[in-house]
Short mmCIF file of C-alpha atoms in Angstrom, two decimals:
data_model
loop_
_atom_site.label_atom_id
_atom_site.label_comp_id
_atom_site.label_asym_id
_atom_site.label_seq_id
_atom_site.Cartn_x
_atom_site.Cartn_y
_atom_site.Cartn_z
CA MET A 1 6.33 14.16 29.25
CA GLY A 2 6.22 17.70 28.90
CA ARG A 3 2.42 19.37 28.91
CA GLU A 4 2.97 20.16 25.00
CA ASN A 5 4.31 16.75 23.99
CA LYS A 6 0.96 15.23 25.91
CA LYS A 7 -1.33 17.24 24.08
CA GLN A 8 0.20 16.35 21.04
CA ALA A 9 -0.01 12.84 22.10
CA VAL A 10 -3.65 13.09 22.71
CA ALA A 11 -4.45 14.81 19.59
CA ALA A 12 -2.75 12.05 17.65
CA LEU A 13 -5.13 9.79 19.34
CA HIS A 14 -8.25 11.68 18.42
CA ARG A 15 -6.92 11.55 14.93
CA GLU A 16 -6.26 8.29 14.59
CA LYS A 17 -9.61 7.13 16.25
CA ILE A 18 -11.45 9.45 13.61
CA LEU A 19 -9.39 7.62 10.84
CA GLN A 20 -10.28 4.23 12.22
CA ALA A 21 -13.79 5.02 12.20
CA ALA A 22 -13.79 6.64 8.57
CA GLU A 23 -11.99 3.66 7.10
CA THR A 24 -14.37 1.10 8.71
CA LEU A 25 -17.55 3.40 6.86
CA PHE A 26 -15.66 3.65 3.67
CA SER A 27 -15.09 -0.08 3.70
CA GLU A 28 -18.80 -0.79 4.51
CA LYS A 29 -20.70 2.00 2.80
CA GLY A 30 -18.24 3.41 0.19
CA PHE A 31 -16.65 6.78 0.19
CA ASP A 32 -19.48 8.53 -1.46
CA GLN A 33 -22.38 7.07 0.54
CA THR A 34 -20.20 7.98 4.00
CA THR A 35 -20.91 11.23 5.44
CA ILE A 36 -19.32 13.37 8.06
CA GLN A 37 -22.26 12.80 10.21
CA ASN A 38 -21.56 9.21 10.07
CA ILE A 39 -18.16 9.36 10.82
CA SER A 40 -19.22 11.36 13.95
CA GLN A 41 -21.60 8.92 15.04
CA VAL A 42 -19.21 5.71 15.03
CA SER A 43 -16.09 7.47 16.08
CA SER A 44 -18.05 9.21 19.26
CA TYR A 45 -16.78 12.74 18.03
CA SER A 46 -18.78 15.73 17.10
CA ARG A 47 -18.67 16.99 13.93
CA ARG A 48 -16.77 20.10 15.29
CA THR A 49 -14.51 17.86 16.49
CA ILE A 50 -13.66 16.25 13.32
CA TYR A 51 -13.50 19.60 11.54
CA ALA A 52 -10.82 20.54 14.02
CA TYR A 53 -8.43 17.96 12.60
CA TYR A 54 -9.50 17.43 8.97
CA ASP A 55 -10.78 19.99 6.46
CA SER A 56 -13.15 17.36 4.82
CA LYS A 57 -14.21 14.00 3.86
CA GLU A 58 -11.66 14.00 1.39
CA ASP A 59 -8.98 15.13 3.69
CA ILE A 60 -9.67 12.40 5.64
CA MET A 61 -9.24 9.81 3.13
CA HIS A 62 -6.07 11.40 2.21
CA HIS A 63 -4.78 10.87 5.74
CA ILE A 64 -5.93 7.19 5.19
CA ILE A 65 -3.93 6.59 1.96
CA GLU A 66 -0.82 8.49 3.43
CA ASN A 67 -0.66 6.09 7.04
CA GLY A 68 -1.22 2.85 4.58
CA LEU A 69 1.98 3.96 2.58
CA LEU A 70 4.13 4.75 5.64
CA GLN A 71 3.04 1.52 6.63
CA LEU A 72 4.19 -0.09 3.32
CA SER A 73 7.32 2.13 3.08
CA HIS A 74 8.34 1.04 6.67
CA ASP A 75 7.97 -2.63 5.65
CA ILE A 76 9.62 -2.46 2.45
CA GLN A 77 12.69 -0.77 3.38
CA THR A 78 12.87 -3.27 6.33
CA VAL A 79 12.63 -6.00 3.90
CA LEU A 80 15.75 -4.47 1.64
CA GLN A 81 17.81 -3.81 4.51
CA ASN A 82 18.07 -7.44 5.50
CA LYS A 83 20.44 -8.80 3.06
CA GLU A 84 18.89 -12.06 2.58
CA GLY A 85 19.23 -12.62 -1.12
CA PHE A 86 17.38 -11.11 -4.07
CA LEU A 87 14.54 -13.76 -3.81
CA SER A 88 13.81 -13.80 -0.25
CA GLN A 89 13.77 -10.21 -0.13
CA TYR A 90 11.36 -10.21 -3.50
CA PHE A 91 8.51 -12.81 -1.73
CA ALA A 92 9.21 -10.75 1.33
CA VAL A 93 7.96 -7.45 -0.43
CA CYS A 94 5.17 -9.50 -1.85
CA ALA A 95 4.08 -10.34 1.92
CA ALA A 96 4.26 -6.59 2.89
CA MET A 97 2.24 -6.20 0.20
CA VAL A 98 -0.36 -8.64 1.13
CA ARG A 99 -0.32 -7.10 4.57
CA TYR A 100 -0.73 -3.84 3.07
CA GLN A 101 -4.00 -4.72 1.13
CA THR A 102 -5.40 -6.68 4.51
CA ASP A 103 -4.32 -4.01 6.80
CA CYS A 104 -4.80 -0.75 5.18
CA PRO A 105 -7.43 -1.59 2.38
CA GLN A 106 -8.95 1.68 1.33
CA SER A 107 -5.17 3.06 1.00
CA PHE A 108 -4.22 -0.10 -1.05
CA LYS A 109 -7.72 0.62 -3.22
CA HIS A 110 -7.00 4.03 -3.88
CA VAL A 111 -3.36 3.89 -4.79
CA MET A 112 -4.68 1.17 -7.37
CA GLU A 113 -7.32 3.36 -8.66
CA ALA A 114 -5.26 6.58 -8.63
CA HIS A 115 -4.83 8.76 -12.15
CA THR A 116 -2.04 10.71 -12.05
CA GLU A 117 -2.07 12.28 -15.56
CA ASN A 118 -2.10 16.01 -16.22
CA LEU A 119 -1.57 16.44 -12.37
CA ASN A 120 0.25 19.59 -11.28
CA LEU A 121 1.51 18.49 -7.51
CA GLU A 122 2.30 22.15 -6.86
CA GLN A 123 -1.60 22.90 -6.47
CA LEU A 124 -2.24 19.74 -4.39
CA ALA A 125 -3.01 19.62 -0.76
CA ASP A 126 0.12 18.78 1.21
CA THR A 127 -1.09 15.76 2.19
CA VAL A 128 -1.56 14.68 -1.39
CA GLN A 129 1.83 15.91 -2.12
CA ARG A 130 3.20 13.69 0.60
CA ILE A 131 1.19 10.56 -1.04
CA PHE A 132 3.20 11.10 -4.07
CA ALA A 133 6.64 11.38 -2.38
CA LEU A 134 6.02 8.41 -0.76
CA GLY A 135 4.79 6.51 -3.89
CA THR A 136 8.16 8.27 -5.38
CA GLU A 137 10.30 7.05 -2.34
CA ILE A 138 8.94 3.48 -2.52
CA ASN A 139 9.81 3.04 -6.31
CA GLU A 140 12.98 4.26 -6.00
CA HIS A 141 14.12 1.75 -3.05
CA LEU A 142 12.53 -1.14 -5.14
CA ALA A 143 14.47 0.31 -8.24
CA ARG A 144 17.54 0.03 -6.43
CA TRP A 145 17.05 -3.30 -5.27
CA ILE A 146 16.44 -4.51 -8.93
CA GLU A 147 19.62 -3.00 -10.04
CA GLU A 148 21.59 -4.73 -7.21
CA GLY A 149 19.62 -8.11 -8.62
CA LYS A 150 21.26 -7.18 -11.91
CA GLN A 151 24.69 -6.80 -10.03
CA GLN A 152 24.50 -10.16 -8.66
CA LYS A 153 23.48 -11.75 -11.85
CA VAL A 154 20.23 -12.98 -10.54
CA VAL A 155 18.00 -10.39 -12.55
CA ARG A 156 18.19 -9.99 -16.23
CA GLN A 157 20.72 -7.47 -17.56
CA ASP A 158 18.35 -5.95 -20.05
CA VAL A 159 15.84 -5.14 -17.27
CA VAL A 160 15.14 -1.62 -16.88
CA PRO A 161 14.85 -1.11 -13.18
CA LEU A 162 12.48 1.73 -12.80
CA MET A 163 10.07 0.63 -15.45
CA THR A 164 10.32 -2.88 -14.07
CA VAL A 165 8.88 -1.71 -10.78
CA TYR A 166 5.70 -0.29 -12.24
CA VAL A 167 5.40 -3.77 -14.02
CA LEU A 168 6.00 -5.85 -10.89
CA TRP A 169 3.93 -3.42 -8.75
CA SER A 170 0.65 -3.80 -11.07
CA SER A 171 1.13 -7.32 -11.56
CA VAL A 172 1.34 -8.22 -7.76
CA THR A 173 -1.19 -5.70 -6.75
CA SER A 174 -3.76 -7.31 -9.45
CA PHE A 175 -2.80 -10.60 -8.46
CA ILE A 176 -3.43 -9.93 -4.59
CA ASP A 177 -6.65 -8.09 -5.78
CA LEU A 178 -7.82 -11.61 -7.52
CA VAL A 179 -6.86 -13.82 -4.62
CA GLN A 180 -9.03 -11.63 -2.37
CA THR A 181 -11.96 -11.40 -4.62
CA LYS A 182 -11.78 -14.98 -6.02
CA GLY A 183 -9.50 -16.55 -3.76
CA ALA A 184 -12.19 -19.27 -2.23
CA PHE A 185 -13.16 -20.39 -5.97
CA LEU A 186 -9.33 -20.66 -6.94
CA CYS A 187 -8.46 -22.73 -3.65
CA LYS A 188 -11.36 -24.94 -4.21
CA GLN A 189 -11.08 -25.42 -8.22
CA PHE A 190 -7.22 -25.95 -7.88
CA ALA A 191 -7.06 -27.69 -4.66
CA MET A 192 -4.66 -25.18 -3.42
CA THR A 193 -4.44 -23.21 0.01
CA GLN A 194 -4.64 -19.19 -0.16
CA GLN A 195 -0.63 -19.23 0.83
CA ASP A 196 -0.31 -21.61 -2.04
CA LEU A 197 -2.02 -19.58 -4.48
CA TYR A 198 0.10 -16.59 -3.52
CA ALA A 199 3.38 -18.67 -3.77
CA TYR A 200 2.46 -19.60 -7.05
CA GLY A 201 1.30 -16.53 -8.53
CA PHE A 202 4.39 -14.60 -7.15
CA ARG A 203 6.76 -16.93 -8.53
CA GLN A 204 5.24 -16.55 -11.98
CA ILE A 205 5.63 -12.80 -11.88
CA ILE A 206 9.06 -12.67 -10.83
CA ASN A 207 10.33 -15.34 -13.47
CA GLY A 208 9.81 -12.67 -16.01
CA ILE A 209 12.69 -11.10 -15.14
CA LEU A 210 15.08 -13.53 -13.64
CA GLU A 211 18.19 -14.82 -15.23
CA GLU A 212 17.25 -18.53 -13.94
CA ARG A 213 13.70 -19.38 -13.67
CA ILE A 214 12.50 -20.87 -10.43
CA SER A 215 10.32 -23.81 -10.38
CA HIS A 216 6.66 -24.19 -9.26
CA GLU A 217 7.60 -27.31 -7.06
#
């Protein structure tokens, strides 16, 4: 490894450690209550070093969101490249979404809460522009997948692919959030495991666009 490559690798490691400390604090204390000083203490990097890598606390959060979406995008593309059939791909996409919520909770949370009305992307920071580009890329991959489902006669012919992506995204992420917040109660009430809950809910969601409904047995 050349000197410049080694320098870049070390910088990437420092950046990642700062992000990990920040995400832990954001989850425990909340974004507003977390300060750069808190991040400095937990990461063991000075404030000066943190500002050498990130412009602000907001910039740190944006990179956390971006990293989570990069992982999700990679996982979804891997799933869709595996030609095991539409329904198998769907449940694998749902599993990727569960991992996204589990492994990248701050990214998941802020993507769910994002308001994009009246935004001028050209005036946004580069990281935020990349976040929107990643979201668009994920949606386009999923829209093509739904179109393939229509061509295979698995998905109803009246389904509008991109609009359906938004509906499925909203439904799946909301259900994941429900299981994460009320899963213990629901498991006890319905005598199900968490895996059973996910399977039941994901089947309910996808049945809305299928030519033939799948059973809940």
